[in-house]
PDB file of C-alpha atoms in Angstrom:
ATOM      1  CA  MET G   1      70.062  93.945 144.509  1.00 48.00           C
ATOM      2  CA  GLU G   2      69.902  93.795 140.705  1.00 50.00           C
ATOM      3  CA  SER G   3      71.332  97.265 140.391  1.00 49.00           C
ATOM      4  CA  THR G   4      74.424  96.212 142.336  1.00 50.00           C
ATOM      5  CA  VAL G   5      75.022  93.299 139.951  1.00 50.00           C
ATOM      6  CA  ALA G   6      74.423  95.383 136.882  1.00 52.00           C
ATOM      7  CA  GLY G   7      76.723  98.236 138.087  1.00 50.00           C
ATOM      8  CA  PRO G   8      79.979  96.308 138.193  1.00 53.00           C
ATOM      9  CA  ARG G   9      79.037  94.375 135.030  1.00 57.00           C
ATOM     10  CA  VAL G  10      78.743  97.613 133.065  1.00 52.00           C
ATOM     11  CA  THR G  11      82.032  98.778 134.546  1.00 59.00           C
ATOM     12  CA  ASP G  12      83.742  95.457 133.697  1.00 66.00           C
ATOM     13  CA  GLU G  13      82.455  95.718 130.054  1.00 70.00           C
ATOM     14  CA  ALA G  14      83.756  99.331 129.842  1.00 75.00           C
ATOM     15  CA  GLY G  15      87.132  98.267 131.233  1.00 79.00           C
ATOM     16  CA  ALA G  16      87.379  95.386 128.823  1.00 80.00           C
ATOM     17  CA  GLY G  17      86.541  97.799 125.970  1.00 84.00           C
ATOM     18  CA  LYS G  18      89.281 100.156 127.067  1.00 92.00           C
ATOM     19  CA  VAL G  19      91.831  97.342 127.233  1.00 93.00           C
ATOM     20  CA  ARG G  20      90.781  96.075 123.826  1.00 93.00           C
ATOM     21  CA  ASN G  21      91.092  99.558 122.410  1.00 93.00           C
ATOM     22  CA  VAL G  22      94.594  99.978 123.840  1.00 95.00           C
ATOM     23  CA  VAL G  23      95.682  96.594 122.482  1.00 95.00           C
ATOM     24  CA  LEU G  24      94.312  97.523 119.035  1.00 95.00           C
ATOM     25  CA  TRP G  25      96.256 100.772 119.063  1.00 96.00           C
ATOM     26  CA  VAL G  26      99.397  98.912 120.058  1.00 96.00           C
ATOM     27  CA  LEU G  27      98.893  96.835 116.887  1.00 97.00           C
ATOM     28  CA  GLN G  28      97.731  99.631 114.643  1.00 97.00           C
ATOM     29  CA  ILE G  29     100.592 102.029 115.230  1.00 97.00           C
ATOM     30  CA  PRO G  30     103.486  99.749 114.344  1.00 97.00           C
ATOM     31  CA  ALA G  31     101.500  98.201 111.421  1.00 97.00           C
ATOM     32  CA  ALA G  32     100.892 101.677 110.061  1.00 98.00           C
ATOM     33  CA  ALA G  33     104.540 102.607 110.437  1.00 97.00           C
ATOM     34  CA  MET G  34     105.797  99.459 108.737  1.00 97.00           C
ATOM     35  CA  ILE G  35     103.363  99.537 105.892  1.00 97.00           C
ATOM     36  CA  GLY G  36     103.628 103.324 105.468  1.00 97.00           C
ATOM     37  CA  MET G  37     107.355 103.038 105.216  1.00 97.00           C
ATOM     38  CA  ALA G  38     107.139 100.271 102.655  1.00 96.00           C
ATOM     39  CA  GLY G  39     104.694 102.383 100.676  1.00 97.00           C
ATOM     40  CA  ALA G  40     106.937 105.421 100.837  1.00 97.00           C
ATOM     41  CA  MET G  41     109.843 103.372  99.539  1.00 96.00           C
ATOM     42  CA  LYS G  42     107.755 102.298  96.498  1.00 96.00           C
ATOM     43  CA  LEU G  43     106.543 105.805  95.835  1.00 97.00           C
ATOM     44  CA  SER G  44     110.009 107.326  96.139  1.00 96.00           C
ATOM     45  CA  GLY G  45     111.495 104.990  93.578  1.00 93.00           C
ATOM     46  CA  GLN G  46     113.977 103.103  95.743  1.00 94.00           C
ATOM     47  CA  PRO G  47     116.118 100.953  93.364  1.00 95.00           C
ATOM     48  CA  GLN G  48     115.186  97.712  95.174  1.00 93.00           C
ATOM     49  CA  MET G  49     111.501  98.470  94.718  1.00 93.00           C
ATOM     50  CA  VAL G  50     111.926  99.459  91.105  1.00 94.00           C
ATOM     51  CA  ALA G  51     113.809  96.166  90.421  1.00 92.00           C
ATOM     52  CA  MET G  52     111.227  94.053  92.318  1.00 90.00           C
ATOM     53  CA  PHE G  53     108.354  95.546  90.390  1.00 92.00           C
ATOM     54  CA  GLY G  54     110.310  95.091  87.208  1.00 91.00           C
ATOM     55  CA  THR G  55     110.529  91.431  87.982  1.00 88.00           C
ATOM     56  CA  LEU G  56     106.677  91.363  88.294  1.00 87.00           C
ATOM     57  CA  GLY G  57     106.386  92.388  84.673  1.00 87.00           C
ATOM     58  CA  LEU G  58     103.353  94.604  85.228  1.00 88.00           C
ATOM     59  CA  GLY G  59     105.159  97.871  84.824  1.00 89.00           C
ATOM     60  CA  GLN G  60     106.169 100.604  87.231  1.00 92.00           C
ATOM     61  CA  TRP G  61     102.581 101.981  87.348  1.00 95.00           C
ATOM     62  CA  PHE G  62     101.774  99.059  89.595  1.00 95.00           C
ATOM     63  CA  ARG G  63     104.532 100.063  92.067  1.00 95.00           C
ATOM     64  CA  TYR G  64     102.834 103.453  92.351  1.00 97.00           C
ATOM     65  CA  VAL G  65      99.383 101.937  92.879  1.00 97.00           C
ATOM     66  CA  THR G  66     100.651  99.535  95.525  1.00 96.00           C
ATOM     67  CA  GLY G  67     102.673 102.241  97.258  1.00 97.00           C
ATOM     68  CA  GLY G  68      99.706 104.633  97.190  1.00 98.00           C
ATOM     69  CA  LEU G  69      97.428 101.940  98.609  1.00 98.00           C
ATOM     70  CA  GLU G  70      99.931 101.148 101.416  1.00 98.00           C
ATOM     71  CA  VAL G  71     100.363 104.832 102.368  1.00 98.00           C
ATOM     72  CA  LEU G  72      96.579 105.506 102.234  1.00 98.00           C
ATOM     73  CA  GLY G  73      95.906 102.406 104.268  1.00 98.00           C
ATOM     74  CA  ALA G  74      98.592 103.277 106.837  1.00 98.00           C
ATOM     75  CA  VAL G  75      97.061 106.769 107.282  1.00 98.00           C
ATOM     76  CA  MET G  76      93.601 105.221 107.609  1.00 97.00           C
ATOM     77  CA  LEU G  77      94.922 102.910 110.369  1.00 97.00           C
ATOM     78  CA  LEU G  78      95.798 106.065 112.405  1.00 97.00           C
ATOM     79  CA  VAL G  79      92.360 107.711 112.022  1.00 96.00           C
ATOM     80  CA  PRO G  80      89.996 106.082 114.537  1.00 94.00           C
ATOM     81  CA  ARG G  81      86.889 106.285 112.368  1.00 94.00           C
ATOM     82  CA  LEU G  82      88.727 104.789 109.319  1.00 96.00           C
ATOM     83  CA  ALA G  83      90.948 102.172 111.046  1.00 96.00           C
ATOM     84  CA  GLY G  84      88.746  99.164 110.308  1.00 96.00           C
ATOM     85  CA  ALA G  85      88.323 100.087 106.626  1.00 96.00           C
ATOM     86  CA  GLY G  86      92.062 100.776 106.339  1.00 97.00           C
ATOM     87  CA  ALA G  87      92.771  97.372 107.843  1.00 97.00           C
ATOM     88  CA  LEU G  88      90.460  95.742 105.275  1.00 97.00           C
ATOM     89  CA  LEU G  89      92.198  97.583 102.463  1.00 97.00           C
ATOM     90  CA  LEU G  90      95.569  96.571 103.702  1.00 98.00           C
ATOM     91  CA  CYS G  91      94.468  92.881 104.131  1.00 98.00           C
ATOM     92  CA  CYS G  92      93.808  92.863 100.315  1.00 97.00           C
ATOM     93  CA  VAL G  93      97.253  94.406  99.698  1.00 97.00           C
ATOM     94  CA  MET G  94      98.927  91.830 101.998  1.00 97.00           C
ATOM     95  CA  VAL G  95      97.134  88.929 100.212  1.00 97.00           C
ATOM     96  CA  GLY G  96      98.661  90.245  96.976  1.00 95.00           C
ATOM     97  CA  ALA G  97     102.030  90.515  98.598  1.00 94.00           C
ATOM     98  CA  ILE G  98     101.933  86.976  99.919  1.00 96.00           C
ATOM     99  CA  ALA G  99     100.844  85.659  96.470  1.00 94.00           C
ATOM    100  CA  THR G 100     103.629  87.664  94.815  1.00 92.00           C
ATOM    101  CA  HIS G 101     106.322  86.186  97.210  1.00 91.00           C
ATOM    102  CA  LEU G 102     104.980  82.677  96.794  1.00 93.00           C
ATOM    103  CA  PHE G 103     104.451  82.611  93.030  1.00 91.00           C
ATOM    104  CA  VAL G 104     106.597  85.307  91.398  1.00 89.00           C
ATOM    105  CA  ILE G 105     109.574  86.832  93.184  1.00 87.00           C
ATOM    106  CA  GLY G 106     110.200  84.142  95.757  1.00 85.00           C
ATOM    107  CA  GLY G 107     111.629  85.016  99.111  1.00 85.00           C
ATOM    108  CA  ASN G 108     110.141  84.649 102.549  1.00 90.00           C
ATOM    109  CA  PRO G 109     106.476  85.715 102.849  1.00 93.00           C
ATOM    110  CA  ALA G 110     106.622  85.779 106.649  1.00 95.00           C
ATOM    111  CA  ILE G 111     106.326  89.486 107.117  1.00 95.00           C
ATOM    112  CA  PRO G 112     103.317  89.903 104.863  1.00 96.00           C
ATOM    113  CA  ILE G 113     101.666  86.867 106.556  1.00 97.00           C
ATOM    114  CA  VAL G 114     102.187  88.329 110.043  1.00 97.00           C
ATOM    115  CA  LEU G 115     100.977  91.752 108.879  1.00 97.00           C
ATOM    116  CA  LEU G 116      97.891  90.050 107.304  1.00 98.00           C
ATOM    117  CA  LEU G 117      97.057  88.377 110.590  1.00 97.00           C
ATOM    118  CA  VAL G 118      97.524  91.597 112.569  1.00 97.00           C
ATOM    119  CA  LEU G 119      95.387  93.517 110.034  1.00 98.00           C
ATOM    120  CA  ALA G 120      92.650  90.846 110.129  1.00 97.00           C
ATOM    121  CA  VAL G 121      92.488  91.187 113.971  1.00 97.00           C
ATOM    122  CA  ILE G 122      92.286  95.000 113.664  1.00 97.00           C
ATOM    123  CA  ALA G 123      89.584  94.691 110.901  1.00 96.00           C
ATOM    124  CA  TRP G 124      87.516  92.266 112.990  1.00 96.00           C
ATOM    125  CA  PHE G 125      87.615  94.251 116.272  1.00 95.00           C
ATOM    126  CA  ARG G 126      87.051  97.578 114.425  1.00 94.00           C
ATOM    127  CA  ARG G 127      84.184  96.247 112.370  1.00 92.00           C
ATOM    128  CA  ASP G 128      81.584  98.273 114.216  1.00 91.00           C
ATOM    129  CA  ARG G 129      83.318 101.490 113.033  1.00 90.00           C
ATOM    130  CA  THR G 130      83.491 100.196 109.483  1.00 90.00           C
ATOM    131  CA  LEU G 131      79.805  99.232 109.456  1.00 92.00           C
ATOM    132  CA  ARG G 132      78.945 102.759 110.741  1.00 91.00           C
ATOM    133  CA  LEU G 133      81.112 104.246 108.058  1.00 88.00           C
ATOM    134  CA  LEU G 134      79.109 102.246 105.541  1.00 86.00           C
ATOM    135  CA  GLY G 135      75.860 103.362 107.059  1.00 87.00           C
ATOM    136  CA  ARG G 136      74.827 100.017 108.493  1.00 79.00           C
TER     137      ARG G 136
END
C-alpha cells in the first residue's frame, strides 16, 4: 500500500519540477534578451548610452564594464548550469541601475525594478545549480 502512495507522490514532484523549470525558462529567455540588448547598446556606443554614462561622471570605461556585465549575465542566463549565477550577477547590476535612476540620472526605475524581481526569482529557484557550481 505504501508503494502506491509513494509512486504518485514522486510523479507529482517530478511534474511540479518540470512546470517550475518551464516557468523559469519563460522568465529567463526574455530577461536575457532585454538585458543582452541593453548591454549591446552600451558596448556599441549608442549616443543615448554615451550621454547617460557621461552624466554619471564616472567615465566611459564604466559604460563598457556595465555593458560587458550585462552581456555576460544574459549569456549565463541561457546556459542551464550558469543560470542561477548569471541571475545573481545581474541582480547586482540591477541594484546599481535602480540606484542610478533614483539618485543620479532620474527617470523611472520601473524596468530595472521588475527585472530585479524576475532575476531574484530565477536566482532563488536556480540556487541548487549555483551551489553545485560553487562545489557545495
